[in-house]
Structures are given as structure tokens and as C-alpha cells.
Tab-separated table of C-alpha atoms in Angstrom:
chain	number	residue	atom	x	y	z
A	9	UNK	CA	-63.646	-75.939	-62.029
A	10	UNK	CA	-66.723	-73.575	-61.648
A	11	UNK	CA	-66.985	-70.640	-64.051
A	12	UNK	CA	-63.502	-71.644	-65.536
A	13	UNK	CA	-65.392	-74.468	-67.553
A	14	UNK	CA	-66.706	-72.079	-69.965
A	15	UNK	CA	-63.384	-70.382	-70.675
A	16	UNK	CA	-61.091	-73.297	-70.761
A	17	UNK	CA	-61.856	-74.358	-74.269
A	18	UNK	CA	-60.431	-70.718	-75.553
A	19	UNK	CA	-57.043	-71.650	-73.775
A	20	UNK	CA	-53.949	-72.756	-76.074
A	21	UNK	CA	-52.580	-74.262	-72.688
A	22	UNK	CA	-53.716	-75.008	-69.159
A	23	UNK	CA	-51.373	-75.476	-66.174
A	24	UNK	CA	-53.099	-76.575	-63.037
A	25	UNK	CA	-51.367	-76.484	-59.620
A	26	UNK	CA	-53.059	-78.488	-56.916
A	27	UNK	CA	-52.611	-79.728	-53.519
A	28	UNK	CA	-55.432	-82.206	-53.106
A	29	UNK	CA	-53.758	-85.315	-54.082
A	30	UNK	CA	-56.720	-87.541	-53.001
A	31	UNK	CA	-58.650	-85.831	-55.623
A	32	UNK	CA	-58.139	-86.751	-59.239
A	33	UNK	CA	-60.171	-85.651	-61.962
A	34	UNK	CA	-59.853	-85.471	-65.850
A	35	UNK	CA	-59.362	-81.866	-66.605
A	36	UNK	CA	-58.603	-82.792	-70.211
A	37	UNK	CA	-62.251	-83.758	-70.903
A	38	UNK	CA	-63.329	-80.433	-69.748
A	39	UNK	CA	-60.612	-78.340	-71.386
A	40	UNK	CA	-60.049	-79.823	-74.906
A	41	UNK	CA	-56.576	-78.636	-74.955
A	42	UNK	CA	-53.294	-79.813	-73.440
A	43	UNK	CA	-53.516	-79.571	-69.605
A	44	UNK	CA	-50.155	-79.876	-67.723
A	45	UNK	CA	-50.881	-80.704	-63.605
A	46	UNK	CA	-48.403	-80.337	-60.760
A	47	UNK	CA	-50.009	-82.214	-57.873
A	48	UNK	CA	-48.073	-82.147	-54.611
A	49	UNK	CA	-48.886	-83.435	-51.453
A	50	UNK	CA	-48.205	-80.165	-49.402
A	51	UNK	CA	-50.765	-78.342	-46.956
A	52	UNK	CA	-50.835	-75.205	-49.581
A	53	UNK	CA	-50.982	-74.835	-53.214
A	54	UNK	CA	-49.061	-71.598	-52.723
A	55	UNK	CA	-46.359	-73.737	-51.330
A	56	UNK	CA	-45.946	-75.319	-54.878
A	57	UNK	CA	-45.828	-71.837	-56.496
A	58	UNK	CA	-43.378	-70.561	-53.896
A	59	UNK	CA	-41.212	-73.444	-54.581
A	60	UNK	CA	-41.210	-72.714	-58.172
A	61	UNK	CA	-40.130	-69.073	-57.410
A	62	UNK	CA	-37.329	-70.372	-54.974
A	63	UNK	CA	-36.122	-72.565	-57.940
A	64	UNK	CA	-36.240	-69.801	-60.527
A	65	UNK	CA	-34.366	-67.648	-58.149
A	66	UNK	CA	-36.688	-64.708	-58.433
A	67	UNK	CA	-37.060	-62.013	-55.816
A	68	UNK	CA	-40.119	-60.751	-54.447
A	69	UNK	CA	-41.292	-57.246	-53.285
A	70	UNK	CA	-42.624	-57.343	-49.526
A	71	UNK	CA	-46.258	-57.010	-50.576
A	72	UNK	CA	-45.969	-60.035	-52.756
A	73	UNK	CA	-44.039	-61.960	-50.198
A	74	UNK	CA	-46.885	-61.017	-47.764
A	75	UNK	CA	-49.636	-62.241	-50.011
A	76	UNK	CA	-47.870	-65.610	-50.619
A	77	UNK	CA	-47.387	-66.148	-46.882
A	78	UNK	CA	-51.199	-65.470	-46.120
A	79	UNK	CA	-52.029	-67.954	-48.809
A	80	UNK	CA	-50.166	-70.592	-46.873
A	81	UNK	CA	-51.100	-69.467	-43.759
A	82	UNK	CA	-54.812	-69.754	-44.915
A	83	UNK	CA	-54.504	-73.413	-45.979
A	84	UNK	CA	-52.443	-74.679	-43.292
A	85	UNK	CA	-54.123	-72.991	-40.401
A	86	UNK	CA	-50.876	-71.193	-39.860
A	87	UNK	CA	-49.056	-74.716	-39.934
A	88	UNK	CA	-51.535	-76.059	-37.272
A	89	UNK	CA	-53.421	-78.512	-39.699
A	90	UNK	CA	-52.450	-82.047	-40.057
A	91	UNK	CA	-52.006	-81.397	-43.786
A	92	UNK	CA	-49.070	-78.751	-43.329
A	93	UNK	CA	-46.016	-80.173	-44.077
A	94	UNK	CA	-42.109	-79.088	-43.577
A	95	UNK	CA	-42.046	-77.922	-47.128
A	96	UNK	CA	-44.888	-75.483	-46.068
A	97	UNK	CA	-42.738	-74.108	-43.219
A	98	UNK	CA	-39.605	-73.867	-45.248
A	99	UNK	CA	-41.642	-71.678	-47.842
A	100	UNK	CA	-43.110	-69.501	-44.919
A	101	UNK	CA	-39.215	-69.017	-43.725
A	102	UNK	CA	-38.323	-67.939	-47.325
A	103	UNK	CA	-41.061	-65.561	-47.417
A	104	UNK	CA	-40.062	-63.864	-44.331
A	105	UNK	CA	-36.626	-63.814	-45.274
A	106	UNK	CA	-37.826	-61.924	-48.292
A	107	UNK	CA	-39.881	-59.207	-46.035
A	108	UNK	CA	-43.459	-60.828	-45.477
A	109	UNK	CA	-44.814	-58.671	-42.861
A	110	UNK	CA	-46.185	-60.318	-39.591
A	111	UNK	CA	-48.362	-57.541	-38.817
A	112	UNK	CA	-50.182	-57.679	-41.760
A	113	UNK	CA	-50.651	-61.544	-41.745
A	114	UNK	CA	-51.641	-61.240	-38.055
A	115	UNK	CA	-54.412	-58.657	-38.992
A	116	UNK	CA	-55.556	-60.527	-42.276
A	117	UNK	CA	-54.554	-63.964	-41.582
A	118	UNK	CA	-57.604	-65.323	-39.862
A	119	UNK	CA	-59.408	-67.355	-42.665
A	120	UNK	CA	-63.232	-68.215	-42.342
A	121	UNK	CA	-64.220	-71.633	-41.276
A	122	UNK	CA	-64.749	-73.942	-44.250
A	123	UNK	CA	-68.316	-75.003	-45.106
A	124	UNK	CA	-67.712	-78.358	-43.067
A	125	UNK	CA	-65.981	-76.713	-40.089
A	126	UNK	CA	-68.958	-74.153	-40.028
A	127	UNK	CA	-71.309	-76.954	-39.930
A	128	UNK	CA	-69.680	-78.611	-37.120
A	129	UNK	CA	-69.230	-75.074	-35.388
A	130	UNK	CA	-72.984	-74.836	-35.207
A	131	UNK	CA	-73.403	-78.434	-34.049
A	132	UNK	CA	-70.693	-77.865	-31.419
A	133	UNK	CA	-72.399	-74.874	-30.091
A	134	UNK	CA	-75.738	-76.620	-29.915
A	135	UNK	CA	-74.491	-79.799	-27.935
A	136	UNK	CA	-71.853	-77.866	-25.713
A	137	UNK	CA	-72.009	-78.611	-22.096
A	138	UNK	CA	-70.528	-76.170	-19.795
A	139	UNK	CA	-69.365	-76.868	-15.970
A	140	UNK	CA	-68.181	-74.730	-13.204
A	141	UNK	CA	-66.464	-76.560	-10.215
A	142	UNK	CA	-64.553	-74.795	-7.495
A	143	UNK	CA	-64.119	-71.624	-9.737
A	144	UNK	CA	-62.827	-74.077	-12.587
A	145	UNK	CA	-64.772	-73.886	-15.959
A	146	UNK	CA	-64.978	-76.775	-18.499
A	147	UNK	CA	-66.874	-77.673	-21.618
A	148	UNK	CA	-67.552	-80.830	-23.469
A	149	UNK	CA	-69.180	-81.831	-26.496
A	150	UNK	CA	-69.211	-85.045	-28.496
A	151	UNK	CA	-69.295	-84.835	-32.180
A	152	UNK	CA	-69.619	-87.320	-35.248
A	153	UNK	CA	-68.835	-86.653	-38.862
A	154	UNK	CA	-69.084	-88.950	-41.823
A	155	UNK	CA	-65.642	-88.027	-43.174
A	156	UNK	CA	-62.429	-86.673	-41.826
A	157	UNK	CA	-62.424	-82.633	-41.390
A	158	UNK	CA	-59.308	-80.855	-41.647
A	159	UNK	CA	-58.839	-78.015	-39.067
A	160	UNK	CA	-61.198	-79.172	-36.449
A	161	UNK	CA	-58.797	-77.531	-33.885
A	162	UNK	CA	-60.221	-74.037	-35.078
A	163	UNK	CA	-63.771	-75.176	-34.337
A	164	UNK	CA	-62.777	-76.255	-30.811
A	165	UNK	CA	-61.023	-73.299	-30.203
A	166	UNK	CA	-63.825	-71.082	-31.373
A	167	UNK	CA	-66.527	-72.794	-29.344
A	168	UNK	CA	-64.884	-72.470	-26.035
């Protein structure tokens, strides 16, 4: 919860949206107020918000549609992460129909590596072995991790 822990006791109501279904925590003990939690197994928390906007039939401006699309792209690696779902893709399509600007997404949609990915990237570069045979270049690396790290395709792509 970070810095929010200090201000939560002042809230009369707390609404939490989360897409990390494997992380359960008791926010009630931190808040001291009623906490309503929406927990969905999707690739992006933005997908949950967009689905609510869709249910309410709200119209969006192009900049808002673009920002929401950027959120989904960042969380799902532009739908390439294993955690990406059909629901994420449907929300992206809905946002495109409302004017999400692909040129803006292409410019700003490249999220930085997560801390776990950055650590693996550094390790990857130190262990990378490059080969060249008959004008064909190849590289290999063998990495081990204590836990599953989502989005490792980005790590491999960046290293080669």
C-alpha cells in the first residue's frame, strides 16, 4: 500500500481494483474503514476499469481512450504476456473504437522492465554466448529463477 497507508484511515470508503488474484491481503486492518475489493483474473487492472466504463455506457475522449489503452498495453506487454486475456484484448478493441491513438501508443507504450526482469536482463547479458558460423549469428543463455517471472520474452528480445 505504500504511502497510501497514512491517508487510508481518513477515508470514509475505499474501493480497490486489482488483477493480482494470487495476492490476498487484509486491507481492512490497514484502513479501519469499509473496503470494497474487485479482484479479477485479467492481465491488466485497467481492463477492470474499462469493463466498468463499458457497462455504464460512458463515452470517452480520444486522449482518455489512449491513456487507458496504454495501461492495458503496459500491464500485458501489448498482449504478449501469459497473463493477457481475451478480456484485455476486447477492452483494447473497444478503446480503439473510441479513438485510442495507435501512434501515441507506439511512441509511449514501451514500458520499462520490472525489477525482476531487469535483474534477469543483467544476468542474461553477463551469461550470453554469441556464435557466428557461415554468416549466421546465434546467441544462447541459460538462466534460472526462484519464481516465475512474467514477461521474460521482453528480456530475451532486449538481450539479443
